[in-house]
Tab-separated table of C-alpha atoms in Angstrom:
chain	number	residue	atom	x	y	z
A	1	MET	CA	-9.709	4.914	22.128
A	2	THR	CA	-8.206	2.411	19.682
A	3	VAL	CA	-4.729	0.899	19.529
A	4	ASN	CA	-3.216	0.851	16.048
A	5	SER	CA	0.192	0.044	14.622
A	6	LEU	CA	1.960	2.736	12.599
A	7	GLY	CA	4.428	2.044	9.805
A	8	ILE	CA	6.561	3.941	7.331
A	9	TYR	CA	6.810	3.403	3.579
A	10	GLU	CA	10.159	2.229	2.234
A	11	LYS	CA	10.554	5.189	-0.130
A	12	ALA	CA	10.276	7.702	2.705
A	13	LEU	CA	13.656	6.697	4.141
A	14	PRO	CA	17.171	7.238	2.747
A	15	GLN	CA	17.833	4.760	-0.046
A	16	ASP	CA	21.558	4.239	0.565
A	17	LEU	CA	21.237	2.279	3.813
A	18	THR	CA	21.769	-1.425	4.405
A	19	TRP	CA	18.740	-3.446	5.412
A	20	GLN	CA	20.018	-3.583	8.992
A	21	GLU	CA	20.469	0.200	9.061
A	22	THR	CA	17.030	0.661	7.549
A	23	PHE	CA	15.307	-1.521	10.131
A	24	GLU	CA	17.227	0.080	13.001
A	25	LEU	CA	16.288	3.562	11.731
A	26	THR	CA	12.622	2.547	11.377
A	27	HIS	CA	12.643	1.412	14.999
A	28	GLU	CA	14.545	4.514	16.154
A	29	LEU	CA	11.999	6.799	14.472
A	30	GLY	CA	9.199	5.189	16.467
A	31	PHE	CA	7.449	3.004	13.893
A	32	ASN	CA	5.989	-0.442	14.495
A	33	PHE	CA	6.679	-1.770	11.022
A	34	TYR	CA	8.208	-1.144	7.616
A	35	GLU	CA	6.283	-1.219	4.345
A	36	PHE	CA	8.192	-3.056	1.611
A	37	SER	CA	8.082	-2.036	-2.059
A	38	VAL	CA	8.160	-4.159	-5.209
A	39	ASP	CA	7.619	-1.456	-7.808
A	40	GLU	CA	8.133	-1.431	-11.578
A	41	SER	CA	11.904	-0.866	-11.442
A	42	ASP	CA	14.146	-3.773	-12.399
A	43	GLU	CA	15.963	-3.443	-9.080
A	44	ARG	CA	12.863	-3.912	-6.942
A	45	LEU	CA	11.222	-6.473	-9.237
A	46	ALA	CA	14.358	-8.596	-8.746
A	47	ARG	CA	13.340	-9.018	-5.108
A	48	LEU	CA	10.711	-11.493	-6.275
A	49	ASP	CA	13.578	-13.793	-7.299
A	50	TRP	CA	15.653	-13.517	-4.141
A	51	SER	CA	17.474	-16.714	-3.280
A	52	HIS	CA	16.832	-18.813	-0.194
A	53	GLU	CA	19.952	-17.306	1.366
A	54	GLU	CA	18.827	-13.725	0.663
A	55	ARG	CA	15.393	-14.386	2.164
A	56	SER	CA	16.923	-16.061	5.203
A	57	HIS	CA	19.263	-13.106	5.741
A	58	MET	CA	16.386	-10.631	5.485
A	59	ARG	CA	14.280	-12.610	7.939
A	60	SER	CA	17.194	-12.842	10.387
A	61	LEU	CA	17.718	-9.080	10.270
A	62	MET	CA	14.048	-8.506	11.003
A	63	TRP	CA	14.295	-10.726	14.078
A	64	GLN	CA	17.559	-9.163	15.219
A	65	THR	CA	16.270	-5.595	14.949
A	66	GLY	CA	12.769	-6.316	16.237
A	67	MET	CA	11.235	-5.001	13.027
A	68	ARG	CA	8.413	-6.534	11.024
A	69	ILE	CA	7.055	-5.908	7.536
A	70	ASN	CA	3.256	-5.722	7.532
A	71	ASN	CA	2.655	-5.089	3.832
A	72	LEU	CA	4.266	-5.675	0.461
A	73	MET	CA	3.326	-2.941	-2.020
A	74	LEU	CA	3.203	-4.609	-5.445
A	75	SER	CA	3.087	-1.544	-7.686
A	76	GLY	CA	5.086	-3.447	-10.312
A	77	HIS	CA	1.708	-4.262	-11.876
A	78	ARG	CA	1.747	-0.766	-13.357
A	79	ARG	CA	4.421	-1.990	-15.766
A	80	PHE	CA	2.972	-5.482	-16.142
A	81	PRO	CA	-0.794	-5.023	-15.663
A	82	LEU	CA	-3.394	-7.721	-15.162
A	83	GLY	CA	-5.560	-6.199	-17.901
A	84	SER	CA	-2.929	-5.855	-20.629
A	85	LYS	CA	-3.920	-6.724	-24.185
A	86	ASP	CA	-0.603	-8.601	-24.500
A	87	PRO	CA	-0.983	-12.226	-23.297
A	88	ALA	CA	2.721	-12.404	-22.380
A	89	VAL	CA	2.372	-9.352	-20.141
A	90	ARG	CA	-0.703	-10.803	-18.442
A	91	GLN	CA	1.104	-14.072	-17.851
A	92	LYS	CA	4.049	-12.240	-16.293
A	93	SER	CA	1.655	-10.213	-14.168
A	94	VAL	CA	0.121	-13.308	-12.608
A	95	GLN	CA	3.561	-14.900	-12.211
A	96	MET	CA	4.716	-11.783	-10.359
A	97	LEU	CA	1.834	-12.142	-7.945
A	98	ALA	CA	2.636	-15.808	-7.373
A	99	LYS	CA	6.268	-14.946	-6.624
A	100	ALA	CA	5.154	-12.138	-4.313
A	101	VAL	CA	2.993	-14.590	-2.376
A	102	ASP	CA	5.939	-16.941	-1.906
A	103	LEU	CA	8.170	-14.058	-0.823
A	104	CYS	CA	5.559	-13.013	1.729
A	105	VAL	CA	5.369	-16.535	3.121
A	106	ASP	CA	9.160	-16.661	3.491
A	107	LEU	CA	9.416	-13.212	5.130
A	108	GLY	CA	6.317	-13.439	7.322
A	109	ILE	CA	4.391	-10.716	5.460
A	110	HIS	CA	0.619	-11.149	5.620
A	111	ASN	CA	-0.711	-8.652	3.085
A	112	ILE	CA	0.032	-7.693	-0.527
A	113	GLN	CA	-1.260	-4.292	-1.562
A	114	MET	CA	-2.224	-4.300	-5.231
A	115	ALA	CA	-2.524	-1.104	-7.261
A	116	GLY	CA	-6.085	-0.754	-8.528
A	117	TYR	CA	-5.323	-0.354	-12.235
A	118	ASP	CA	-6.640	-2.540	-15.040
A	119	VAL	CA	-3.876	-1.028	-17.203
A	120	TYR	CA	-1.649	1.979	-16.634
A	121	TYR	CA	0.335	2.735	-19.796
A	122	GLU	CA	-2.179	1.190	-22.233
A	123	ASP	CA	-5.595	2.476	-23.304
A	124	LYS	CA	-8.455	1.391	-21.073
A	125	SER	CA	-11.407	-0.497	-22.535
A	126	ALA	CA	-14.125	-2.989	-21.687
A	127	LEU	CA	-11.624	-5.671	-22.680
A	128	SER	CA	-8.910	-4.411	-20.316
A	129	ARG	CA	-11.469	-4.444	-17.518
A	130	GLU	CA	-12.570	-7.994	-18.312
A	131	LEU	CA	-8.998	-9.245	-18.507
A	132	TYR	CA	-8.317	-7.535	-15.176
A	133	VAL	CA	-11.215	-9.356	-13.507
A	134	GLU	CA	-10.155	-12.713	-14.955
A	135	ASN	CA	-6.582	-12.342	-13.750
A	136	LEU	CA	-7.466	-10.763	-10.422
A	137	THR	CA	-9.495	-13.891	-9.728
A	138	LYS	CA	-6.480	-16.073	-10.552
A	139	CYS	CA	-4.314	-13.975	-8.242
A	140	VAL	CA	-6.739	-14.222	-5.334
A	141	HIS	CA	-6.882	-17.993	-5.652
A	142	LEU	CA	-3.071	-18.184	-5.676
A	143	ALA	CA	-2.860	-16.068	-2.528
A	144	ALA	CA	-5.665	-17.907	-0.744
A	145	LYS	CA	-3.825	-21.220	-1.074
A	146	LYS	CA	-1.085	-19.816	1.162
A	147	ASN	CA	-3.264	-17.652	3.448
A	148	VAL	CA	-1.869	-14.352	2.157
A	149	MET	CA	-4.273	-11.407	1.947
A	150	LEU	CA	-4.553	-9.329	-1.215
A	151	SER	CA	-5.824	-5.779	-0.790
A	152	ILE	CA	-6.634	-3.307	-3.556
A	153	GLU	CA	-5.602	0.291	-3.004
A	154	THR	CA	-7.886	3.173	-3.879
A	155	MET	CA	-6.005	4.926	-6.650
A	156	ASP	CA	-5.125	8.149	-8.442
A	157	ASP	CA	-7.044	6.692	-11.384
A	158	PRO	CA	-10.830	6.565	-11.922
A	159	PHE	CA	-10.766	2.809	-12.599
A	160	ILE	CA	-10.723	2.093	-8.850
A	161	ASN	CA	-10.834	5.316	-6.879
A	162	ASN	CA	-13.158	4.423	-4.002
A	163	LEU	CA	-14.143	1.611	-1.670
A	164	ALA	CA	-17.449	0.943	-3.436
A	165	LYS	CA	-15.556	-0.138	-6.556
A	166	ILE	CA	-13.237	-2.394	-4.558
A	167	SER	CA	-16.288	-3.959	-2.928
A	168	HIS	CA	-17.757	-4.604	-6.366
A	169	TYR	CA	-14.672	-6.536	-7.482
A	170	HIS	CA	-14.617	-8.380	-4.160
A	171	ASP	CA	-18.187	-9.515	-4.856
A	172	LEU	CA	-17.186	-10.693	-8.342
A	173	VAL	CA	-14.266	-12.743	-7.017
A	174	LYS	CA	-16.119	-13.901	-3.887
A	175	SER	CA	-13.180	-14.547	-1.582
A	176	PRO	CA	-12.303	-13.382	1.938
A	177	TRP	CA	-8.694	-13.142	0.723
A	178	LEU	CA	-9.427	-9.968	-1.262
A	179	GLN	CA	-9.984	-6.795	0.731
A	180	ALA	CA	-9.419	-3.018	0.577
A	181	TYR	CA	-6.415	-0.824	1.317
A	182	PRO	CA	-7.761	2.744	1.197
A	183	ASP	CA	-5.444	5.688	0.773
A	184	LEU	CA	-7.000	8.678	2.540
A	185	GLY	CA	-5.293	11.060	0.125
A	186	ASN	CA	-6.484	9.281	-2.992
A	187	LEU	CA	-10.003	8.921	-1.599
A	188	SER	CA	-10.240	12.584	-0.666
A	189	ALA	CA	-8.922	13.961	-3.960
A	190	TRP	CA	-11.882	12.716	-6.013
A	191	PRO	CA	-14.830	15.135	-5.667
A	192	GLU	CA	-17.421	12.403	-6.242
A	193	ASN	CA	-16.325	10.537	-3.109
A	194	ASP	CA	-18.149	11.126	0.170
A	195	VAL	CA	-15.190	9.835	2.163
A	196	PRO	CA	-16.834	9.508	5.608
A	197	VAL	CA	-19.736	7.553	4.107
A	198	GLU	CA	-17.295	5.366	2.152
A	199	LEU	CA	-15.459	4.477	5.352
A	200	GLU	CA	-18.691	3.834	7.239
A	201	ASN	CA	-20.184	1.648	4.505
A	202	TYR	CA	-17.091	-0.457	3.865
A	203	ILE	CA	-15.217	-0.542	7.178
A	204	ASP	CA	-15.572	-4.327	7.223
A	205	THR	CA	-13.471	-4.575	4.041
A	206	ILE	CA	-10.508	-2.476	5.212
A	207	CYS	CA	-7.337	-4.286	6.289
A	208	ALA	CA	-4.843	-1.366	6.210
A	209	ILE	CA	-4.811	2.378	5.524
A	210	HIS	CA	-2.353	4.776	3.887
A	211	LEU	CA	-1.917	8.208	5.438
A	212	LYS	CA	-1.136	10.631	2.618
A	213	ASP	CA	-2.241	14.145	1.707
A	214	SER	CA	-3.376	15.242	-1.762
A	215	LYS	CA	-4.671	18.141	-3.835
A	216	PRO	CA	-8.184	17.671	-5.262
A	217	VAL	CA	-9.209	16.836	-8.801
A	218	THR	CA	-11.222	19.724	-10.252
A	219	ALA	CA	-12.580	20.838	-13.610
A	220	THR	CA	-9.253	22.561	-14.254
A	221	SER	CA	-6.805	20.314	-12.377
A	222	LYS	CA	-5.825	16.644	-12.447
A	223	GLY	CA	-5.091	16.924	-8.745
A	224	GLN	CA	-1.851	16.020	-7.005
A	225	PHE	CA	-1.518	12.554	-5.520
A	226	LYS	CA	2.142	12.526	-4.415
A	227	ASN	CA	4.541	14.757	-2.496
A	228	VAL	CA	1.897	16.994	-0.918
A	229	PRO	CA	3.141	18.090	2.536
A	230	PHE	CA	0.889	16.895	5.338
A	231	GLY	CA	-1.579	19.617	6.222
A	232	ASP	CA	-1.255	21.399	2.871
A	233	GLY	CA	-3.757	19.221	1.021
A	234	CYS	CA	-7.453	18.427	1.096
A	235	VAL	CA	-7.498	15.514	3.562
A	236	ASP	CA	-9.370	16.112	6.818
A	237	PHE	CA	-7.148	13.818	8.870
A	238	ALA	CA	-8.636	14.801	12.232
A	239	GLY	CA	-12.170	14.159	11.048
A	240	LEU	CA	-11.469	10.897	9.237
A	241	LEU	CA	-9.284	9.430	11.983
A	242	ARG	CA	-11.860	10.365	14.620
A	243	LEU	CA	-14.467	8.577	12.511
A	244	LEU	CA	-12.237	5.495	12.312
A	245	VAL	CA	-11.966	5.486	16.113
A	246	ARG	CA	-15.773	5.515	16.328
A	247	LEU	CA	-15.871	2.586	13.906
A	248	ASN	CA	-13.320	0.777	16.111
A	249	TYR	CA	-10.858	0.335	13.239
A	250	SER	CA	-7.916	-1.613	14.666
A	251	GLY	CA	-5.879	-2.243	11.517
A	252	SER	CA	-2.590	-0.594	10.644
A	253	PHE	CA	-1.724	2.865	9.336
A	254	THR	CA	1.246	3.588	7.075
A	255	ILE	CA	2.647	7.062	6.478
A	256	GLU	CA	3.258	7.169	2.727
A	257	MET	CA	5.866	9.635	1.502
A	258	TRP	CA	8.750	9.693	-0.967
A	259	SER	CA	11.427	11.807	0.740
A	260	GLY	CA	14.169	9.206	0.405
A	261	ASP	CA	13.236	8.147	-3.089
A	262	ASN	CA	13.230	11.815	-4.132
A	263	GLY	CA	16.782	12.140	-2.824
A	264	ASP	CA	15.866	14.776	-0.224
A	265	GLU	CA	18.886	15.611	1.925
A	266	GLN	CA	16.663	15.988	4.996
A	267	ALA	CA	14.604	12.829	4.404
A	268	VAL	CA	14.909	11.643	8.004
A	269	GLU	CA	13.888	15.053	9.361
A	270	GLU	CA	10.886	15.075	7.016
A	271	VAL	CA	9.817	11.669	8.320
A	272	LYS	CA	10.210	12.881	11.904
A	273	ALA	CA	8.004	15.873	11.128
A	274	ALA	CA	5.361	13.637	9.541
A	275	LYS	CA	5.428	11.335	12.574
A	276	ALA	CA	4.984	14.324	14.901
A	277	PHE	CA	2.084	15.570	12.736
A	278	PHE	CA	0.205	12.296	13.200
A	279	ASP	CA	1.236	11.837	16.849
A	280	GLN	CA	-0.578	15.086	17.581
A	281	ILE	CA	-3.704	14.078	15.661
A	282	PHE	CA	-3.702	10.589	17.198
A	283	ALA	CA	-3.668	12.126	20.682
A	284	GLN	CA	-6.443	14.526	19.682
A	285	VAL	CA	-8.829	11.885	18.288
A	286	GLY	CA	-8.104	8.993	20.642
A	287	ILE	CA	-5.670	6.702	18.828
A	288	GLU	CA	-2.966	5.040	20.868
A	289	GLN	CA	-0.016	3.753	18.879
A	290	GLU	CA	1.008	0.163	19.523
A	291	ALA	CA	4.006	-0.012	21.860
A	292	ILE	CA	7.362	-0.068	20.066
C-alpha cells in the first residue's frame, strides 16, 4: 500500500470559471491539487508576467479554498524552444524559464514540468540538440538557485520518449534539480519502450507521473497521444500502477485530459468518470489517495 496525491490538469476542467470556482470545483471533485498550465498561447504565457497583486490574489485563493498547485506545465517551450536556431528565440526560452521559476516561488509551486523537445516546429539536427543541452543547463542552474525542481516529460516525440533519455540529459547537466516526469501514455505508445523495465531502472529519477491513455505508434500509424478515453488505449494501468506500488513510489499522479479545453459540454462529468476509473484501479492495486 502506498499513499499518493492525485491532481487534475487545468485543461480538463471548464475554461470559463473564475480561479475561485476552479479551485472549489477541483476540491469538490476529490482532487488533492491542480496542475497549472503555461502553454504556447499568448493568454497563458502572460501568466509569467503577472503583477505582485495578481500573484498575491492567486495565492490567497489557494489558501482560502484549501487547494494547492503541485506542478507548473511549461509547454510554452514548444513555441519558443531551447534548441532553436534563432538566438532571439533561445534567449526568450531561457527568460521564460526564469520567469516561471519566480512565479513558482511566489505561488508555492515546487516543480516545473518541461516538454522534452529540442525544437518542435523547426527541423531537428545535431545543432538543435546541442543548443538544447546548453540551454537546459542554464535553466537548471536558474531553478536550482531558488530550489525549484525541473522535470522533463517523456514525450510524443522521439527526441525524448523514455526515461533512459531523460537520465542521459540528467547526467550531462549533473544536478539534483533536474528529474523525470513520465507520462504513462507517452511511454506506452512507443513500441521500443519496455515500460515496466523503464520504471524499475529509473524510479529514483521520477518526481511526478501523468496518467493518460494513448494509441501505439506502429509501422502504419503515428499513434494518438491526446484525447484517448481511459481504457480504450494501450496503457496497462493496473499493471504499471501495481509495479509502482511495489517500487514504493510516493510521488504525485495527475490525470491529464483536455475535456474543458476541447469545449466539451460534459467536461465535469468526463472528469468524474476518469476519477472513478482510477479510484477503482487504485483500490485494486493498493494505492490510497491522500486525504482531501
